[in-house]
Backbone as XML, in Angstrom:
<?xml version="1.0"?>
<chain id="A" units="angstrom">
  <residue number="1" name="MET">
    <atom name="N" x="18.588" y="-35.716" z="-7.704"/>
    <atom name="CA" x="18.875" y="-34.489" z="-8.185"/>
    <atom name="C" x="19.435" y="-33.893" z="-7.029"/>
  </residue>
  <residue number="2" name="THR">
    <atom name="N" x="20.573" y="-33.129" z="-7.617"/>
    <atom name="CA" x="21.377" y="-32.285" z="-6.748"/>
    <atom name="C" x="20.813" y="-31.146" z="-6.002"/>
  </residue>
  <residue number="3" name="PRO">
    <atom name="N" x="21.490" y="-30.747" z="-5.184"/>
    <atom name="CA" x="20.846" y="-29.454" z="-4.209"/>
    <atom name="C" x="20.989" y="-28.206" z="-5.215"/>
  </residue>
  <residue number="4" name="GLU">
    <atom name="N" x="21.897" y="-27.979" z="-6.036"/>
    <atom name="CA" x="22.081" y="-27.229" z="-7.120"/>
    <atom name="C" x="21.156" y="-27.089" z="-8.261"/>
  </residue>
  <residue number="5" name="SER">
    <atom name="N" x="20.730" y="-28.120" z="-8.403"/>
    <atom name="CA" x="19.529" y="-28.390" z="-9.657"/>
    <atom name="C" x="18.071" y="-28.043" z="-8.887"/>
  </residue>
  <residue number="6" name="ALA">
    <atom name="N" x="18.175" y="-28.399" z="-7.652"/>
    <atom name="CA" x="17.116" y="-27.927" z="-7.134"/>
    <atom name="C" x="17.061" y="-26.517" z="-6.701"/>
  </residue>
  <residue number="7" name="MET">
    <atom name="N" x="17.719" y="-25.825" z="-6.612"/>
    <atom name="CA" x="18.071" y="-24.495" z="-6.446"/>
    <atom name="C" x="17.779" y="-23.836" z="-7.631"/>
  </residue>
  <residue number="8" name="VAL">
    <atom name="N" x="18.030" y="-24.287" z="-8.851"/>
    <atom name="CA" x="18.215" y="-23.765" z="-10.176"/>
    <atom name="C" x="16.369" y="-23.905" z="-10.475"/>
  </residue>
  <residue number="9" name="LEU">
    <atom name="N" x="15.836" y="-24.971" z="-10.287"/>
    <atom name="CA" x="14.501" y="-25.372" z="-10.498"/>
    <atom name="C" x="13.477" y="-24.038" z="-9.615"/>
  </residue>
  <residue number="10" name="LEU">
    <atom name="N" x="13.871" y="-24.128" z="-8.211"/>
    <atom name="CA" x="13.204" y="-23.081" z="-7.267"/>
    <atom name="C" x="13.296" y="-21.816" z="-8.067"/>
  </residue>
  <residue number="11" name="GLN">
    <atom name="N" x="14.498" y="-21.515" z="-8.705"/>
    <atom name="CA" x="14.701" y="-19.993" z="-8.897"/>
    <atom name="C" x="13.973" y="-19.913" z="-10.161"/>
  </residue>
  <residue number="12" name="ARG">
    <atom name="N" x="13.465" y="-20.844" z="-11.014"/>
    <atom name="CA" x="13.055" y="-20.903" z="-12.369"/>
    <atom name="C" x="11.304" y="-20.648" z="-11.979"/>
  </residue>
  <residue number="13" name="ALA">
    <atom name="N" x="10.906" y="-21.399" z="-10.934"/>
    <atom name="CA" x="9.411" y="-21.373" z="-10.700"/>
    <atom name="C" x="9.208" y="-19.880" z="-10.093"/>
  </residue>
  <residue number="14" name="LEU">
    <atom name="N" x="10.106" y="-19.423" z="-9.256"/>
    <atom name="CA" x="9.797" y="-18.092" z="-8.682"/>
    <atom name="C" x="9.800" y="-16.808" z="-9.560"/>
  </residue>
  <residue number="15" name="VAL">
    <atom name="N" x="10.916" y="-17.113" z="-10.641"/>
    <atom name="CA" x="10.612" y="-16.222" z="-11.871"/>
    <atom name="C" x="9.566" y="-16.171" z="-12.640"/>
  </residue>
  <residue number="16" name="LEU">
    <atom name="N" x="8.924" y="-17.664" z="-12.857"/>
    <atom name="CA" x="7.707" y="-17.641" z="-13.482"/>
    <atom name="C" x="6.664" y="-17.107" z="-12.764"/>
  </residue>
  <residue number="17" name="ALA">
    <atom name="N" x="6.726" y="-17.450" z="-11.415"/>
    <atom name="CA" x="5.371" y="-16.703" z="-10.823"/>
    <atom name="C" x="5.466" y="-15.130" z="-10.849"/>
  </residue>
  <residue number="18" name="LEU">
    <atom name="N" x="6.384" y="-14.618" z="-10.800"/>
    <atom name="CA" x="6.836" y="-12.997" z="-11.052"/>
    <atom name="C" x="6.366" y="-12.818" z="-12.387"/>
  </residue>
  <residue number="19" name="LEU">
    <atom name="N" x="6.828" y="-13.469" z="-13.389"/>
    <atom name="CA" x="6.602" y="-13.285" z="-14.670"/>
    <atom name="C" x="4.827" y="-13.148" z="-15.146"/>
  </residue>
  <residue number="20" name="LEU">
    <atom name="N" x="4.174" y="-14.275" z="-14.497"/>
    <atom name="CA" x="2.622" y="-14.572" z="-14.678"/>
    <atom name="C" x="1.854" y="-13.726" z="-13.864"/>
  </residue>
  <residue number="21" name="SER">
    <atom name="N" x="2.397" y="-13.185" z="-12.840"/>
    <atom name="CA" x="1.393" y="-12.073" z="-12.061"/>
    <atom name="C" x="1.605" y="-10.669" z="-12.207"/>
  </residue>
  <residue number="22" name="ALA">
    <atom name="N" x="2.767" y="-10.338" z="-13.160"/>
    <atom name="CA" x="3.393" y="-9.095" z="-13.407"/>
    <atom name="C" x="2.007" y="-8.494" z="-14.205"/>
  </residue>
  <residue number="23" name="PRO">
    <atom name="N" x="1.583" y="-9.100" z="-15.397"/>
    <atom name="CA" x="0.334" y="-8.382" z="-16.350"/>
    <atom name="C" x="-0.701" y="-7.730" z="-15.329"/>
  </residue>
  <residue number="24" name="MET">
    <atom name="N" x="-1.134" y="-8.764" z="-14.535"/>
    <atom name="CA" x="-2.523" y="-8.531" z="-13.333"/>
    <atom name="C" x="-2.002" y="-7.217" z="-12.733"/>
  </residue>
  <residue number="25" name="LEU">
    <atom name="N" x="-0.644" y="-7.529" z="-12.052"/>
    <atom name="CA" x="-0.159" y="-6.331" z="-11.169"/>
    <atom name="C" x="-0.040" y="-5.114" z="-11.889"/>
  </residue>
  <residue number="26" name="ILE">
    <atom name="N" x="0.437" y="-5.145" z="-13.030"/>
    <atom name="CA" x="0.478" y="-3.653" z="-13.562"/>
    <atom name="C" x="-0.710" y="-3.036" z="-14.033"/>
  </residue>
  <residue number="27" name="PHE">
    <atom name="N" x="-1.674" y="-4.008" z="-14.543"/>
    <atom name="CA" x="-3.023" y="-3.371" z="-14.750"/>
    <atom name="C" x="-3.779" y="-2.843" z="-13.601"/>
  </residue>
  <residue number="28" name="GLY">
    <atom name="N" x="-3.624" y="-3.434" z="-12.534"/>
    <atom name="CA" x="-4.151" y="-3.308" z="-11.200"/>
    <atom name="C" x="-3.514" y="-1.992" z="-10.784"/>
  </residue>
  <residue number="29" name="LEU">
    <atom name="N" x="-2.526" y="-1.640" z="-11.074"/>
    <atom name="CA" x="-1.273" y="-0.601" z="-10.866"/>
    <atom name="C" x="-2.002" y="0.472" z="-11.317"/>
  </residue>
  <residue number="30" name="VAL">
    <atom name="N" x="-2.118" y="0.529" z="-12.620"/>
    <atom name="CA" x="-2.335" y="1.620" z="-13.615"/>
    <atom name="C" x="-3.789" y="1.969" z="-13.477"/>
  </residue>
  <residue number="31" name="ALA">
    <atom name="N" x="-4.877" y="1.287" z="-13.282"/>
    <atom name="CA" x="-6.166" y="1.479" z="-12.594"/>
    <atom name="C" x="-6.076" y="2.001" z="-11.274"/>
  </residue>
  <residue number="32" name="GLY">
    <atom name="N" x="-5.212" y="1.623" z="-10.375"/>
    <atom name="CA" x="-5.156" y="2.484" z="-9.054"/>
    <atom name="C" x="-5.027" y="3.966" z="-9.446"/>
  </residue>
  <residue number="33" name="LEU">
    <atom name="N" x="-3.618" y="3.901" z="-9.831"/>
    <atom name="CA" x="-3.236" y="5.318" z="-10.074"/>
    <atom name="C" x="-4.121" y="6.389" z="-10.859"/>
  </residue>
  <residue number="34" name="ALA">
    <atom name="N" x="-4.932" y="5.967" z="-11.834"/>
    <atom name="CA" x="-5.983" y="6.774" z="-12.609"/>
    <atom name="C" x="-6.959" y="7.025" z="-11.868"/>
  </residue>
  <residue number="35" name="ILE">
    <atom name="N" x="-7.402" y="5.964" z="-10.877"/>
    <atom name="CA" x="-8.576" y="6.411" z="-10.007"/>
    <atom name="C" x="-8.213" y="7.259" z="-8.763"/>
  </residue>
  <residue number="36" name="SER">
    <atom name="N" x="-6.947" y="7.196" z="-8.188"/>
    <atom name="CA" x="-6.544" y="7.892" z="-7.148"/>
    <atom name="C" x="-6.439" y="9.363" z="-7.777"/>
  </residue>
  <residue number="37" name="LEU">
    <atom name="N" x="-5.920" y="9.502" z="-8.920"/>
    <atom name="CA" x="-5.758" y="10.810" z="-9.682"/>
    <atom name="C" x="-7.238" y="11.310" z="-9.698"/>
  </residue>
  <residue number="38" name="LEU">
    <atom name="N" x="-7.982" y="10.899" z="-10.336"/>
    <atom name="CA" x="-9.479" y="11.054" z="-10.344"/>
    <atom name="C" x="-10.198" y="11.271" z="-9.111"/>
  </residue>
  <residue number="39" name="GLN">
    <atom name="N" x="-9.771" y="10.696" z="-8.148"/>
    <atom name="CA" x="-10.421" y="10.952" z="-6.580"/>
    <atom name="C" x="-9.583" y="12.132" z="-6.142"/>
  </residue>
  <residue number="40" name="ALA">
    <atom name="N" x="-8.562" y="12.508" z="-6.554"/>
    <atom name="CA" x="-7.685" y="13.642" z="-5.803"/>
    <atom name="C" x="-8.126" y="14.840" z="-6.545"/>
  </residue>
  <residue number="41" name="VAL">
    <atom name="N" x="-8.495" y="14.789" z="-7.832"/>
    <atom name="CA" x="-9.129" y="16.039" z="-8.519"/>
    <atom name="C" x="-10.642" y="16.046" z="-8.458"/>
  </residue>
  <residue number="42" name="THR">
    <atom name="N" x="-11.228" y="15.275" z="-8.117"/>
    <atom name="CA" x="-12.716" y="15.715" z="-7.612"/>
    <atom name="C" x="-13.219" y="15.664" z="-6.219"/>
  </residue>
  <residue number="43" name="GLN">
    <atom name="N" x="-12.168" y="15.004" z="-5.623"/>
    <atom name="CA" x="-12.242" y="15.042" z="-4.007"/>
    <atom name="C" x="-13.437" y="13.934" z="-3.621"/>
  </residue>
  <residue number="44" name="VAL">
    <atom name="N" x="-13.814" y="13.269" z="-4.316"/>
    <atom name="CA" x="-14.754" y="12.268" z="-4.163"/>
    <atom name="C" x="-13.853" y="10.973" z="-3.580"/>
  </residue>
  <residue number="45" name="GLN">
    <atom name="N" x="-13.938" y="10.458" z="-2.057"/>
    <atom name="CA" x="-13.385" y="9.548" z="-1.295"/>
    <atom name="C" x="-14.377" y="8.228" z="-1.216"/>
  </residue>
  <residue number="46" name="GLU">
    <atom name="N" x="-14.683" y="7.687" z="-2.063"/>
    <atom name="CA" x="-15.567" y="6.145" z="-2.291"/>
    <atom name="C" x="-14.759" y="5.078" z="-2.058"/>
  </residue>
  <residue number="47" name="MET">
    <atom name="N" x="-14.723" y="4.397" z="-1.367"/>
    <atom name="CA" x="-13.926" y="3.185" z="-1.533"/>
    <atom name="C" x="-14.413" y="2.197" z="-2.470"/>
  </residue>
  <residue number="48" name="THR">
    <atom name="N" x="-15.799" y="1.902" z="-2.797"/>
    <atom name="CA" x="-15.845" y="1.192" z="-3.775"/>
    <atom name="C" x="-15.513" y="1.641" z="-5.296"/>
  </residue>
  <residue number="49" name="LEU">
    <atom name="N" x="-15.261" y="2.885" z="-5.257"/>
    <atom name="CA" x="-14.609" y="3.238" z="-6.522"/>
    <atom name="C" x="-13.282" y="2.913" z="-6.933"/>
  </residue>
  <residue number="50" name="THR">
    <atom name="N" x="-12.526" y="2.815" z="-5.844"/>
    <atom name="CA" x="-11.346" y="2.160" z="-6.100"/>
    <atom name="C" x="-11.342" y="0.913" z="-6.368"/>
  </residue>
  <residue number="51" name="PHE">
    <atom name="N" x="-12.174" y="0.071" z="-5.603"/>
    <atom name="CA" x="-12.159" y="-1.677" z="-5.825"/>
    <atom name="C" x="-12.675" y="-2.066" z="-7.324"/>
  </residue>
  <residue number="52" name="ILE">
    <atom name="N" x="-13.602" y="-1.363" z="-7.725"/>
    <atom name="CA" x="-14.302" y="-2.002" z="-8.976"/>
    <atom name="C" x="-13.300" y="-1.787" z="-10.014"/>
  </residue>
  <residue number="53" name="PRO">
    <atom name="N" x="-13.165" y="-0.561" z="-10.454"/>
    <atom name="CA" x="-12.315" y="-0.450" z="-11.521"/>
    <atom name="C" x="-10.923" y="-1.159" z="-11.385"/>
  </residue>
  <residue number="54" name="LYS">
    <atom name="N" x="-10.145" y="-1.452" z="-10.291"/>
    <atom name="CA" x="-9.214" y="-2.385" z="-10.170"/>
    <atom name="C" x="-9.454" y="-3.895" z="-10.602"/>
  </residue>
  <residue number="55" name="LEU">
    <atom name="N" x="-10.675" y="-4.329" z="-10.004"/>
    <atom name="CA" x="-11.285" y="-5.507" z="-10.373"/>
    <atom name="C" x="-11.586" y="-5.918" z="-11.892"/>
  </residue>
  <residue number="56" name="ILE">
    <atom name="N" x="-11.960" y="-4.687" z="-12.373"/>
    <atom name="CA" x="-12.463" y="-5.137" z="-13.623"/>
    <atom name="C" x="-10.780" y="-4.693" z="-14.556"/>
  </residue>
  <residue number="57" name="ALA">
    <atom name="N" x="-9.789" y="-3.990" z="-14.293"/>
    <atom name="CA" x="-8.547" y="-4.193" z="-14.745"/>
    <atom name="C" x="-7.798" y="-5.388" z="-14.952"/>
  </residue>
  <residue number="58" name="ILE">
    <atom name="N" x="-7.944" y="-5.915" z="-13.797"/>
    <atom name="CA" x="-7.229" y="-7.179" z="-13.499"/>
    <atom name="C" x="-7.831" y="-8.317" z="-14.188"/>
  </residue>
  <residue number="59" name="ALA">
    <atom name="N" x="-9.346" y="-8.241" z="-14.242"/>
    <atom name="CA" x="-10.231" y="-9.317" z="-15.233"/>
    <atom name="C" x="-9.863" y="-9.056" z="-17.018"/>
  </residue>
  <residue number="60" name="VAL">
    <atom name="N" x="-9.452" y="-7.841" z="-17.108"/>
    <atom name="CA" x="-9.084" y="-7.548" z="-18.426"/>
    <atom name="C" x="-7.800" y="-8.268" z="-18.649"/>
  </residue>
  <residue number="61" name="ALA">
    <atom name="N" x="-6.943" y="-8.081" z="-17.572"/>
    <atom name="CA" x="-5.607" y="-8.702" z="-17.807"/>
    <atom name="C" x="-5.551" y="-10.052" z="-18.226"/>
  </residue>
  <residue number="62" name="LEU">
    <atom name="N" x="-6.412" y="-10.820" z="-16.893"/>
    <atom name="CA" x="-6.395" y="-12.162" z="-16.879"/>
    <atom name="C" x="-7.236" y="-12.607" z="-18.263"/>
  </residue>
  <residue number="63" name="PHE">
    <atom name="N" x="-8.053" y="-11.916" z="-19.135"/>
    <atom name="CA" x="-8.465" y="-12.256" z="-20.190"/>
    <atom name="C" x="-7.634" y="-12.131" z="-21.578"/>
  </residue>
  <residue number="64" name="ILE">
    <atom name="N" x="-6.713" y="-11.203" z="-21.382"/>
    <atom name="CA" x="-5.896" y="-10.842" z="-22.486"/>
    <atom name="C" x="-4.759" y="-11.899" z="-22.324"/>
  </residue>
  <residue number="65" name="PHE">
    <atom name="N" x="-4.049" y="-12.074" z="-21.148"/>
    <atom name="CA" x="-2.943" y="-12.726" z="-21.180"/>
    <atom name="C" x="-3.255" y="-14.251" z="-20.424"/>
  </residue>
  <residue number="66" name="GLY">
    <atom name="N" x="-4.547" y="-14.701" z="-20.409"/>
    <atom name="CA" x="-4.834" y="-16.090" z="-19.856"/>
    <atom name="C" x="-4.509" y="-17.230" z="-20.631"/>
  </residue>
  <residue number="67" name="GLN">
    <atom name="N" x="-4.414" y="-17.013" z="-21.966"/>
    <atom name="CA" x="-3.920" y="-18.181" z="-22.754"/>
    <atom name="C" x="-2.355" y="-18.265" z="-22.442"/>
  </residue>
  <residue number="68" name="TRP">
    <atom name="N" x="-1.236" y="-17.183" z="-22.684"/>
    <atom name="CA" x="0.041" y="-17.111" z="-22.446"/>
    <atom name="C" x="0.300" y="-17.920" z="-20.815"/>
  </residue>
  <residue number="69" name="ILE">
    <atom name="N" x="-0.630" y="-17.497" z="-19.803"/>
    <atom name="CA" x="-0.355" y="-17.884" z="-18.332"/>
    <atom name="C" x="-0.550" y="-19.601" z="-18.434"/>
  </residue>
  <residue number="70" name="LEU">
    <atom name="N" x="-1.627" y="-19.913" z="-19.253"/>
    <atom name="CA" x="-1.801" y="-21.320" z="-19.119"/>
    <atom name="C" x="-1.019" y="-22.113" z="-20.033"/>
  </residue>
  <residue number="71" name="VAL">
    <atom name="N" x="-0.288" y="-21.414" z="-20.998"/>
    <atom name="CA" x="0.801" y="-22.389" z="-21.981"/>
    <atom name="C" x="1.679" y="-22.151" z="-20.914"/>
  </residue>
  <residue number="72" name="SER">
    <atom name="N" x="2.394" y="-21.281" z="-20.299"/>
    <atom name="CA" x="3.415" y="-21.129" z="-19.359"/>
    <atom name="C" x="3.721" y="-22.048" z="-18.561"/>
  </residue>
  <residue number="73" name="LEU">
    <atom name="N" x="2.317" y="-22.182" z="-17.548"/>
    <atom name="CA" x="2.294" y="-23.020" z="-16.402"/>
    <atom name="C" x="2.219" y="-24.478" z="-16.767"/>
  </residue>
  <residue number="74" name="THR">
    <atom name="N" x="1.373" y="-24.696" z="-17.942"/>
    <atom name="CA" x="1.571" y="-26.128" z="-18.674"/>
    <atom name="C" x="2.867" y="-26.626" z="-18.977"/>
  </residue>
  <residue number="75" name="THR">
    <atom name="N" x="3.972" y="-25.614" z="-19.655"/>
    <atom name="CA" x="5.191" y="-25.975" z="-19.969"/>
    <atom name="C" x="5.873" y="-26.267" z="-19.002"/>
  </residue>
  <residue number="76" name="PHE">
    <atom name="N" x="5.811" y="-25.673" z="-18.024"/>
    <atom name="CA" x="6.588" y="-25.720" z="-16.637"/>
    <atom name="C" x="6.326" y="-26.942" z="-16.170"/>
  </residue>
  <residue number="77" name="THR">
    <atom name="N" x="5.213" y="-27.175" z="-15.741"/>
    <atom name="CA" x="4.849" y="-28.478" z="-14.929"/>
    <atom name="C" x="4.914" y="-29.683" z="-15.990"/>
  </residue>
  <residue number="78" name="ALA">
    <atom name="N" x="5.274" y="-29.824" z="-17.218"/>
    <atom name="CA" x="5.784" y="-30.783" z="-17.951"/>
    <atom name="C" x="7.053" y="-31.002" z="-17.811"/>
  </residue>
  <residue number="79" name="GLU">
    <atom name="N" x="7.789" y="-29.741" z="-17.591"/>
    <atom name="CA" x="9.203" y="-29.969" z="-17.427"/>
    <atom name="C" x="9.287" y="-30.492" z="-16.040"/>
  </residue>
  <residue number="80" name="ILE">
    <atom name="N" x="8.680" y="-30.254" z="-14.922"/>
    <atom name="CA" x="8.703" y="-31.050" z="-13.825"/>
    <atom name="C" x="8.337" y="-32.405" z="-13.825"/>
  </residue>
  <residue number="81" name="PHE">
    <atom name="N" x="7.606" y="-32.406" z="-14.471"/>
    <atom name="CA" x="7.038" y="-33.991" z="-14.534"/>
    <atom name="C" x="8.101" y="-34.923" z="-15.310"/>
  </residue>
  <residue number="82" name="THR">
    <atom name="N" x="8.885" y="-34.469" z="-16.208"/>
    <atom name="CA" x="9.956" y="-35.050" z="-16.890"/>
    <atom name="C" x="11.258" y="-35.056" z="-16.058"/>
  </residue>
  <residue number="83" name="LEU">
    <atom name="N" x="11.403" y="-34.219" z="-15.026"/>
    <atom name="CA" x="12.529" y="-34.333" z="-14.348"/>
    <atom name="C" x="12.319" y="-35.115" z="-12.821"/>
  </residue>
  <residue number="84" name="LEU">
    <atom name="N" x="11.023" y="-35.565" z="-12.771"/>
    <atom name="CA" x="10.410" y="-36.183" z="-11.606"/>
    <atom name="C" x="11.430" y="-37.531" z="-11.288"/>
  </residue>
  <residue number="85" name="PRO">
    <atom name="N" x="11.622" y="-38.386" z="-12.458"/>
    <atom name="CA" x="12.449" y="-39.570" z="-12.301"/>
    <atom name="C" x="13.531" y="-39.354" z="-11.677"/>
  </residue>
  <residue number="86" name="GLN">
    <atom name="N" x="14.361" y="-38.214" z="-12.197"/>
    <atom name="CA" x="15.713" y="-38.025" z="-11.592"/>
    <atom name="C" x="15.568" y="-37.891" z="-10.168"/>
  </residue>
  <residue number="87" name="ALA">
    <atom name="N" x="14.747" y="-37.099" z="-9.941"/>
    <atom name="CA" x="14.531" y="-36.394" z="-8.294"/>
    <atom name="C" x="14.636" y="-37.666" z="-7.398"/>
  </residue>
  <residue number="88" name="VAL">
    <atom name="N" x="13.744" y="-38.855" z="-7.718"/>
    <atom name="CA" x="13.297" y="-39.874" z="-6.756"/>
    <atom name="C" x="14.614" y="-40.790" z="-6.368"/>
  </residue>
  <residue number="89" name="ARG">
    <atom name="N" x="15.352" y="-40.824" z="-7.399"/>
    <atom name="CA" x="16.758" y="-41.648" z="-7.450"/>
    <atom name="C" x="17.489" y="-41.180" z="-6.095"/>
  </residue>
</chain>
């Protein structure tokens, strides 16, 4: 395996990590913004009020996108294993 192909593989791994984490981050961001807006309007400053809805939103995102995440990770892992014999030479 050449250094260039290793860098391409590393770049693909990082892009895949970003893509797979994006749905949970976006759902958590939206939930956090909604709760922050609610807290600003009602002036209720309770820490558990921010944590629990974010946790639920991330769990919902994981439930919705879980199969896609699993398929993407499995496909990438299979590609890595097929490239493994070339890497050991």
